[in-house]
Amino acid sequence: MTDFHSHILPGIDDGCKTPEESIKALRMMADYGVERVAATPHFYASHSGETPEEFLARRNAAEELLREAMKDEKDLPEIFCGAEVKYFRGMSGVEDLRKLTYQGTDLLLVEMPFSKWSEKEIEEVLSLNEKLDVIPVLAHIERYFSYQKNLDWIYEFKDEGILMQMNAEYILGTFSSRKAMKLINNHAIDFLGSDTHNLTDRKPNLGPAIARIEKKADDEIMERFLRYEETYVPRG
Ligand SMILES: [Fe+2]
């Protein structure tokens, strides 16, 4: 199983602070049976003015630090890098964003605004596919629910080729689990992630979420998640 969303790289954003913390988090993931983890640090073009190239230089340095620290560790999940790209106006015109797709794929993880989306914002995201030749994956879609009128947008976006990622926390939540399972059974969710930031309040939790899905969701659902993984992120 692959964890598609994590802030596991040390010292690059508000995620893990040191390689030691990263390794502890990776160890927890491995114990849950997670085989691959996408490292998706935040990319905030609009607040920081950072270019994708500058971001990549920082990401490469953090990745190198972690790989060096992992040298003597055994049986940790395989890491592949991406980015959690915060929505910004004009993003569909920034060619270099292509460089922030999950490595070896056309998938770009996009964090949408935490507000009711305007027509312009929706248009911008829907045009990413055509203009940048990427497949947008919306990060932790459950976090937008309270801002939109209903959930119809999920299916409208999916009709336009956009894929959806849900966080494990929503699947495990006392008040959200039922809603999560309904969306999962409706094939609304394509990828799962822990959005791991640390070892305390935002720790690895994909394992328990998968156990919940296996218990509560329709039989073919886990197979569908695995099929999507293999289709979009083939093992190298
Ligand atoms: Fe995140």
Short mmCIF file of N, CA and C and ligand atoms in Angstrom, two decimals, residues 5-7 13-14 40-42 44 84 109 111 139-140 143 165 167 194-197 202, ligand 1:
data_model
loop_
_atom_site.label_atom_id
_atom_site.label_comp_id
_atom_site.label_asym_id
_atom_site.label_seq_id
_atom_site.Cartn_x
_atom_site.Cartn_y
_atom_site.Cartn_z
N HIS A 5 0.43 11.02 0.71
CA HIS A 5 0.53 12.40 1.23
C HIS A 5 1.25 12.38 2.57
N SER A 6 2.43 12.99 2.61
CA SER A 6 3.15 13.05 3.88
C SER A 6 4.16 14.20 3.88
N HIS A 7 4.44 14.67 5.07
CA HIS A 7 5.46 15.72 5.24
C HIS A 7 6.61 15.10 6.02
N ASP A 13 9.42 21.86 5.80
CA ASP A 13 8.16 22.59 6.01
C ASP A 13 7.72 22.37 7.46
N ASP A 14 6.42 22.37 7.70
CA ASP A 14 5.95 22.20 9.08
C ASP A 14 5.84 20.72 9.47
N THR A 40 5.56 14.74 0.25
CA THR A 40 4.91 15.86 -0.45
C THR A 40 4.98 17.15 0.37
N PRO A 41 6.17 17.77 0.44
CA PRO A 41 6.28 19.02 1.21
C PRO A 41 5.41 20.12 0.59
N HIS A 42 5.05 21.06 1.45
CA HIS A 42 4.24 22.19 0.98
C HIS A 42 5.01 23.05 -0.01
N TYR A 44 4.39 26.73 -1.47
CA TYR A 44 3.54 27.91 -1.36
C TYR A 44 4.10 29.01 -2.24
N GLU A 84 3.01 19.24 -2.27
CA GLU A 84 1.62 19.64 -2.07
C GLU A 84 1.55 21.10 -2.49
N LEU A 109 -0.23 16.96 -6.90
CA LEU A 109 -1.06 17.11 -5.70
C LEU A 109 -1.33 18.60 -5.46
N GLU A 111 -3.43 21.58 -3.29
CA GLU A 111 -4.23 21.95 -2.11
C GLU A 111 -5.11 23.13 -2.48
N ALA A 139 -5.74 17.39 -2.78
CA ALA A 139 -5.27 16.91 -1.47
C ALA A 139 -6.40 16.95 -0.44
N HIS A 140 -6.41 15.98 0.44
CA HIS A 140 -7.37 15.90 1.57
C HIS A 140 -8.69 16.59 1.26
N ARG A 143 -11.32 18.32 3.66
CA ARG A 143 -11.12 19.60 4.33
C ARG A 143 -11.79 20.76 3.60
N GLN A 165 -7.80 12.73 -3.28
CA GLN A 165 -7.06 12.09 -2.17
C GLN A 165 -7.78 12.38 -0.86
N ASN A 167 -7.58 11.94 3.50
CA ASN A 167 -6.69 11.64 4.63
C ASN A 167 -7.28 10.55 5.51
N SER A 194 -1.74 9.76 4.77
CA SER A 194 -1.77 10.01 6.21
C SER A 194 -1.59 11.50 6.50
N ASP A 195 -0.99 12.23 5.57
CA ASP A 195 -0.65 13.64 5.81
C ASP A 195 0.20 13.75 7.08
N THR A 196 1.05 12.75 7.29
CA THR A 196 1.92 12.73 8.47
C THR A 196 2.77 13.99 8.54
N HIS A 197 2.77 14.64 9.73
CA HIS A 197 3.64 15.78 9.97
C HIS A 197 4.65 15.49 11.08
N ARG A 202 -0.18 14.61 14.45
CA ARG A 202 -0.41 14.30 13.02
C ARG A 202 0.56 13.19 12.61
FE FE B 1 -0.36 18.06 3.69
#
